[in-house]
Amino acid sequence: MLDVQIAALATANPPLRISQEDSYQAYVNLLPLSDRAKSLLQRIFVENRSIGYRHFGMDNPAVILQESQDDLIARYRKYGVQVALEAANKALDQAGLTAEQIDGLVVNTCTGYLCPGLTSYVAEGLPLRPDVWPYDLQGMGCGGAVPNLQTAYNHLQTHPDSNVLAIAVEICSATIYLGEAPDLLVSNA
């Protein structure tokens, strides 16, 4: 087993930043919700002081009720690629690497589906060499970064002296499913 190390860690967020209170107000103003649902959302968004702001991959939250599945996919593509590229460029800068020096690319997500996967868009946007090994990990949920890192580790075990760029991308605002069930309310939050 070869030792591997993480050379850099970077983050990026979608551009629309909304306070918890404003997120709550938008949610209850856009949807006809029962008092019970509003109470749950009040506890999540307003009474919970551990989160100050939320970041959304959208330009205008008011359109969320009019969006089709195609609109959500287009929004996921736009913001998923944008956020992935921003985080990738920050990490490459911190690590002192160029895109040309990347040999493997691992991208995981559970909030959108693209064909070809996000690795294709990231590889083109950076741009990476055509011989880079792409690994798209789809639908692994909140813990998807763990198999992402394991895939990067496995790549490095079989390709010593190479560099892998590992990216976890979630655009949760592209997966909103509206309803009053408590699990939906919590997951949308």
PDB file of C-alpha atoms in Angstrom:
ATOM      1  CA  MET A   1       0.000   0.000   0.000  1.00  0.00           C
ATOM      2  CA  LEU A   2       1.366   3.334  -1.063  1.00  0.00           C
ATOM      3  CA  ASP A   3       0.967   6.337   1.195  1.00  0.00           C
ATOM      4  CA  VAL A   4      -1.106   9.102  -0.337  1.00  0.00           C
ATOM      5  CA  GLN A   5      -1.846  12.597   0.888  1.00  0.00           C
ATOM      6  CA  ILE A   6      -4.396  15.295   0.359  1.00  0.00           C
ATOM      7  CA  ALA A   7      -2.488  18.216  -1.131  1.00  0.00           C
ATOM      8  CA  ALA A   8      -5.274  20.806  -0.867  1.00  0.00           C
ATOM      9  CA  LEU A   9      -8.879  21.260   0.186  1.00  0.00           C
ATOM     10  CA  ALA A  10     -11.155  23.935  -1.256  1.00  0.00           C
ATOM     11  CA  THR A  11     -14.849  24.765  -1.228  1.00  0.00           C
ATOM     12  CA  ALA A  12     -17.262  26.697  -3.404  1.00  0.00           C
ATOM     13  CA  ASN A  13     -20.930  27.597  -3.100  1.00  0.00           C
ATOM     14  CA  PRO A  14     -23.672  28.502  -5.534  1.00  0.00           C
ATOM     15  CA  PRO A  15     -23.970  32.291  -5.851  1.00  0.00           C
ATOM     16  CA  LEU A  16     -27.420  32.985  -4.353  1.00  0.00           C
ATOM     17  CA  ARG A  17     -26.945  33.459  -0.598  1.00  0.00           C
ATOM     18  CA  ILE A  18     -30.083  33.796   1.519  1.00  0.00           C
ATOM     19  CA  SER A  19     -30.364  34.153   5.279  1.00  0.00           C
ATOM     20  CA  GLN A  20     -32.169  31.495   7.290  1.00  0.00           C
ATOM     21  CA  GLU A  21     -35.024  33.876   8.069  1.00  0.00           C
ATOM     22  CA  ASP A  22     -35.436  34.859   4.410  1.00  0.00           C
ATOM     23  CA  SER A  23     -35.276  31.190   3.386  1.00  0.00           C
ATOM     24  CA  TYR A  24     -38.085  30.418   5.812  1.00  0.00           C
ATOM     25  CA  GLN A  25     -40.190  33.343   4.579  1.00  0.00           C
ATOM     26  CA  ALA A  26     -39.720  32.332   0.940  1.00  0.00           C
ATOM     27  CA  TYR A  27     -40.655  28.728   1.683  1.00  0.00           C
ATOM     28  CA  VAL A  28     -43.866  29.558   3.566  1.00  0.00           C
ATOM     29  CA  ASN A  29     -44.838  32.333   1.157  1.00  0.00           C
ATOM     30  CA  LEU A  30     -44.416  30.180  -1.959  1.00  0.00           C
ATOM     31  CA  LEU A  31     -46.277  27.113  -0.701  1.00  0.00           C
ATOM     32  CA  PRO A  32     -49.677  26.578   0.833  1.00  0.00           C
ATOM     33  CA  LEU A  33     -48.533  24.805   4.026  1.00  0.00           C
ATOM     34  CA  SER A  34     -50.374  23.644   7.140  1.00  0.00           C
ATOM     35  CA  ASP A  35     -49.622  25.220  10.509  1.00  0.00           C
ATOM     36  CA  ARG A  36     -47.843  21.996  11.515  1.00  0.00           C
ATOM     37  CA  ALA A  37     -45.518  22.186   8.484  1.00  0.00           C
ATOM     38  CA  LYS A  38     -44.840  25.881   9.105  1.00  0.00           C
ATOM     39  CA  SER A  39     -44.003  25.093  12.721  1.00  0.00           C
ATOM     40  CA  LEU A  40     -41.467  22.456  11.679  1.00  0.00           C
ATOM     41  CA  LEU A  41     -39.896  24.840   9.173  1.00  0.00           C
ATOM     42  CA  GLN A  42     -39.818  27.576  11.823  1.00  0.00           C
ATOM     43  CA  ARG A  43     -37.756  25.259  14.069  1.00  0.00           C
ATOM     44  CA  ILE A  44     -35.419  24.299  11.217  1.00  0.00           C
ATOM     45  CA  PHE A  45     -34.855  27.700   9.635  1.00  0.00           C
ATOM     46  CA  VAL A  46     -35.386  30.297  12.358  1.00  0.00           C
ATOM     47  CA  GLU A  47     -34.869  28.702  15.760  1.00  0.00           C
ATOM     48  CA  ASN A  48     -31.786  26.743  14.676  1.00  0.00           C
ATOM     49  CA  ARG A  49     -28.975  29.278  15.000  1.00  0.00           C
ATOM     50  CA  SER A  50     -26.197  26.927  13.816  1.00  0.00           C
ATOM     51  CA  ILE A  51     -26.668  27.946  10.179  1.00  0.00           C
ATOM     52  CA  GLY A  52     -26.711  31.608   9.175  1.00  0.00           C
ATOM     53  CA  TYR A  53     -27.144  31.402   5.411  1.00  0.00           C
ATOM     54  CA  ARG A  54     -28.025  28.961   2.684  1.00  0.00           C
ATOM     55  CA  HIS A  55     -26.630  28.931  -0.828  1.00  0.00           C
ATOM     56  CA  PHE A  56     -28.892  28.138  -3.767  1.00  0.00           C
ATOM     57  CA  GLY A  57     -28.123  27.159  -7.340  1.00  0.00           C
ATOM     58  CA  MET A  58     -30.760  29.407  -8.857  1.00  0.00           C
ATOM     59  CA  ASP A  59     -31.221  32.987  -9.923  1.00  0.00           C
ATOM     60  CA  ASN A  60     -34.726  33.546  -8.585  1.00  0.00           C
ATOM     61  CA  PRO A  61     -36.359  31.380  -5.880  1.00  0.00           C
ATOM     62  CA  ALA A  62     -39.825  32.588  -6.904  1.00  0.00           C
ATOM     63  CA  VAL A  63     -39.735  30.429 -10.053  1.00  0.00           C
ATOM     64  CA  ILE A  64     -39.299  27.159  -8.190  1.00  0.00           C
ATOM     65  CA  LEU A  65     -43.000  26.258  -8.411  1.00  0.00           C
ATOM     66  CA  GLN A  66     -43.022  26.699 -12.178  1.00  0.00           C
ATOM     67  CA  GLU A  67     -39.924  24.645 -12.969  1.00  0.00           C
ATOM     68  CA  SER A  68     -40.130  21.451 -14.961  1.00  0.00           C
ATOM     69  CA  GLN A  69     -37.796  18.482 -14.554  1.00  0.00           C
ATOM     70  CA  ASP A  70     -35.867  19.762 -17.586  1.00  0.00           C
ATOM     71  CA  ASP A  71     -35.477  23.155 -15.879  1.00  0.00           C
ATOM     72  CA  LEU A  72     -34.102  21.488 -12.742  1.00  0.00           C
ATOM     73  CA  ILE A  73     -31.608  19.451 -14.775  1.00  0.00           C
ATOM     74  CA  ALA A  74     -30.480  22.561 -16.666  1.00  0.00           C
ATOM     75  CA  ARG A  75     -30.068  24.410 -13.380  1.00  0.00           C
ATOM     76  CA  TYR A  76     -28.125  21.517 -11.887  1.00  0.00           C
ATOM     77  CA  ARG A  77     -25.844  21.448 -14.914  1.00  0.00           C
ATOM     78  CA  LYS A  78     -25.224  25.192 -14.803  1.00  0.00           C
ATOM     79  CA  TYR A  79     -24.496  25.474 -11.092  1.00  0.00           C
ATOM     80  CA  GLY A  80     -22.982  22.011 -10.585  1.00  0.00           C
ATOM     81  CA  VAL A  81     -20.357  22.699 -13.229  1.00  0.00           C
ATOM     82  CA  GLN A  82     -19.789  26.254 -12.008  1.00  0.00           C
ATOM     83  CA  VAL A  83     -19.277  25.203  -8.376  1.00  0.00           C
ATOM     84  CA  ALA A  84     -17.110  22.196  -9.314  1.00  0.00           C
ATOM     85  CA  LEU A  85     -14.832  24.329 -11.479  1.00  0.00           C
ATOM     86  CA  GLU A  86     -14.496  27.029  -8.830  1.00  0.00           C
ATOM     87  CA  ALA A  87     -13.565  24.513  -6.121  1.00  0.00           C
ATOM     88  CA  ALA A  88     -11.231  22.649  -8.506  1.00  0.00           C
ATOM     89  CA  ASN A  89      -9.352  25.792  -9.486  1.00  0.00           C
ATOM     90  CA  LYS A  90      -8.953  26.831  -5.840  1.00  0.00           C
ATOM     91  CA  ALA A  91      -7.658  23.371  -4.887  1.00  0.00           C
ATOM     92  CA  LEU A  92      -5.243  23.246  -7.827  1.00  0.00           C
ATOM     93  CA  ASP A  93      -3.883  26.682  -6.889  1.00  0.00           C
ATOM     94  CA  GLN A  94      -3.447  25.660  -3.235  1.00  0.00           C
ATOM     95  CA  ALA A  95      -1.695  22.432  -4.244  1.00  0.00           C
ATOM     96  CA  GLY A  96       0.574  24.229  -6.698  1.00  0.00           C
ATOM     97  CA  LEU A  97      -0.684  22.050  -9.559  1.00  0.00           C
ATOM     98  CA  THR A  98      -1.952  22.829 -13.019  1.00  0.00           C
ATOM     99  CA  ALA A  99      -4.814  21.105 -14.793  1.00  0.00           C
ATOM    100  CA  GLU A 100      -2.217  19.507 -17.070  1.00  0.00           C
ATOM    101  CA  GLN A 101      -0.778  17.648 -14.058  1.00  0.00           C
ATOM    102  CA  ILE A 102      -4.057  15.887 -13.169  1.00  0.00           C
ATOM    103  CA  ASP A 103      -4.209  12.191 -14.079  1.00  0.00           C
ATOM    104  CA  GLY A 104      -7.530  11.160 -12.522  1.00  0.00           C
ATOM    105  CA  LEU A 105     -10.806  12.957 -11.802  1.00  0.00           C
ATOM    106  CA  VAL A 106     -13.413  11.690  -9.331  1.00  0.00           C
ATOM    107  CA  VAL A 107     -16.734  13.528  -9.033  1.00  0.00           C
ATOM    108  CA  ASN A 108     -19.604  12.456  -6.794  1.00  0.00           C
ATOM    109  CA  THR A 109     -23.112  13.852  -6.496  1.00  0.00           C
ATOM    110  CA  CYS A 110     -26.597  12.788  -5.508  1.00  0.00           C
ATOM    111  CA  THR A 111     -28.541  15.941  -6.385  1.00  0.00           C
ATOM    112  CA  GLY A 112     -28.451  15.766 -10.165  1.00  0.00           C
ATOM    113  CA  TYR A 113     -27.901  13.472 -13.079  1.00  0.00           C
ATOM    114  CA  LEU A 114     -26.156  14.330 -16.313  1.00  0.00           C
ATOM    115  CA  CYS A 115     -25.134  12.188 -19.230  1.00  0.00           C
ATOM    116  CA  PRO A 116     -22.266  12.528 -19.849  1.00  0.00           C
ATOM    117  CA  GLY A 117     -21.466  12.984 -16.165  1.00  0.00           C
ATOM    118  CA  LEU A 118     -19.997  15.985 -14.416  1.00  0.00           C
ATOM    119  CA  THR A 119     -16.456  14.684 -15.024  1.00  0.00           C
ATOM    120  CA  SER A 120     -16.881  15.474 -18.723  1.00  0.00           C
ATOM    121  CA  TYR A 121     -17.897  19.062 -18.028  1.00  0.00           C
ATOM    122  CA  VAL A 122     -15.158  19.588 -15.440  1.00  0.00           C
ATOM    123  CA  ALA A 123     -12.516  18.031 -17.694  1.00  0.00           C
ATOM    124  CA  GLU A 124     -13.553  20.343 -20.520  1.00  0.00           C
ATOM    125  CA  GLY A 125     -13.857  23.436 -18.306  1.00  0.00           C
ATOM    126  CA  LEU A 126     -10.444  23.219 -16.625  1.00  0.00           C
ATOM    127  CA  PRO A 127      -9.303  21.860 -19.278  1.00  0.00           C
ATOM    128  CA  LEU A 128      -7.779  18.484 -18.421  1.00  0.00           C
ATOM    129  CA  ARG A 129      -5.743  16.252 -20.720  1.00  0.00           C
ATOM    130  CA  PRO A 130      -7.766  13.841 -22.892  1.00  0.00           C
ATOM    131  CA  ASP A 131      -6.144  10.799 -21.224  1.00  0.00           C
ATOM    132  CA  VAL A 132      -7.354  11.664 -17.688  1.00  0.00           C
ATOM    133  CA  TRP A 133      -9.185   8.795 -15.962  1.00  0.00           C
ATOM    134  CA  PRO A 134     -12.756   9.995 -15.206  1.00  0.00           C
ATOM    135  CA  TYR A 135     -14.804   8.472 -12.378  1.00  0.00           C
ATOM    136  CA  ASP A 136     -18.416   9.600 -11.929  1.00  0.00           C
ATOM    137  CA  LEU A 137     -20.028   8.435  -8.690  1.00  0.00           C
ATOM    138  CA  GLN A 138     -23.772   8.958  -8.695  1.00  0.00           C
ATOM    139  CA  GLY A 139     -26.513   8.747  -6.082  1.00  0.00           C
ATOM    140  CA  MET A 140     -24.450   7.896  -3.014  1.00  0.00           C
ATOM    141  CA  GLY A 141     -26.222  10.374  -0.769  1.00  0.00           C
ATOM    142  CA  CYS A 142     -24.779  12.600   1.913  1.00  0.00           C
ATOM    143  CA  GLY A 143     -21.815  10.310   2.518  1.00  0.00           C
ATOM    144  CA  GLY A 144     -20.736  10.290  -1.141  1.00  0.00           C
ATOM    145  CA  ALA A 145     -17.414  11.958  -0.408  1.00  0.00           C
ATOM    146  CA  VAL A 146     -16.225   8.794   1.369  1.00  0.00           C
ATOM    147  CA  PRO A 147     -16.428   6.537  -1.725  1.00  0.00           C
ATOM    148  CA  ASN A 148     -15.073   9.489  -3.723  1.00  0.00           C
ATOM    149  CA  LEU A 149     -11.907   9.526  -1.613  1.00  0.00           C
ATOM    150  CA  GLN A 150     -11.717   5.730  -1.703  1.00  0.00           C
ATOM    151  CA  THR A 151     -11.892   5.796  -5.511  1.00  0.00           C
ATOM    152  CA  ALA A 152      -9.151   8.431  -5.617  1.00  0.00           C
ATOM    153  CA  TYR A 153      -7.063   6.335  -3.219  1.00  0.00           C
ATOM    154  CA  ASN A 154      -7.566   3.197  -5.331  1.00  0.00           C
ATOM    155  CA  HIS A 155      -6.553   5.089  -8.472  1.00  0.00           C
ATOM    156  CA  LEU A 156      -3.379   6.265  -6.762  1.00  0.00           C
ATOM    157  CA  GLN A 157      -2.583   2.711  -5.646  1.00  0.00           C
ATOM    158  CA  THR A 158      -2.685   1.467  -9.231  1.00  0.00           C
ATOM    159  CA  HIS A 159      -1.160   4.604 -10.773  1.00  0.00           C
ATOM    160  CA  PRO A 160       1.660   5.700  -8.446  1.00  0.00           C
ATOM    161  CA  ASP A 161       3.109   9.171  -8.894  1.00  0.00           C
ATOM    162  CA  SER A 162      -0.111  10.524 -10.337  1.00  0.00           C
ATOM    163  CA  ASN A 163      -2.438  13.277  -9.155  1.00  0.00           C
ATOM    164  CA  VAL A 164      -6.177  12.870  -8.644  1.00  0.00           C
ATOM    165  CA  LEU A 165      -8.660  15.697  -8.343  1.00  0.00           C
ATOM    166  CA  ALA A 166     -11.606  14.608  -6.154  1.00  0.00           C
ATOM    167  CA  ILE A 167     -14.739  16.780  -6.177  1.00  0.00           C
ATOM    168  CA  ALA A 168     -18.023  16.391  -4.286  1.00  0.00           C
ATOM    169  CA  VAL A 169     -20.823  18.473  -5.806  1.00  0.00           C
ATOM    170  CA  GLU A 170     -24.309  18.944  -4.394  1.00  0.00           C
ATOM    171  CA  ILE A 171     -26.828  21.420  -5.750  1.00  0.00           C
ATOM    172  CA  CYS A 172     -29.674  20.609  -3.383  1.00  0.00           C
ATOM    173  CA  SER A 173     -31.870  23.381  -4.752  1.00  0.00           C
ATOM    174  CA  ALA A 174     -32.102  21.387  -8.001  1.00  0.00           C
ATOM    175  CA  THR A 175     -33.786  18.446  -6.266  1.00  0.00           C
ATOM    176  CA  ILE A 176     -36.611  20.107  -4.398  1.00  0.00           C
ATOM    177  CA  TYR A 177     -39.753  17.996  -4.298  1.00  0.00           C
ATOM    178  CA  LEU A 178     -42.654  19.887  -2.813  1.00  0.00           C
ATOM    179  CA  GLY A 179     -44.985  18.455  -0.197  1.00  0.00           C
ATOM    180  CA  GLU A 180     -45.860  18.532   3.502  1.00  0.00           C
ATOM    181  CA  ALA A 181     -44.387  15.232   4.656  1.00  0.00           C
ATOM    182  CA  PRO A 182     -41.878  15.952   7.449  1.00  0.00           C
ATOM    183  CA  ASP A 183     -39.097  14.057   5.656  1.00  0.00           C
ATOM    184  CA  LEU A 184     -39.634  16.226   2.533  1.00  0.00           C
ATOM    185  CA  LEU A 185     -39.651  19.417   4.558  1.00  0.00           C
ATOM    186  CA  VAL A 186     -36.428  18.457   6.333  1.00  0.00           C
ATOM    187  CA  SER A 187     -34.640  17.292   3.158  1.00  0.00           C
ATOM    188  CA  ASN A 188     -35.680  20.441   1.282  1.00  0.00           C
ATOM    189  CA  ALA A 189     -34.245  22.497   4.128  1.00  0.00           C
TER     190      ALA A 189
END
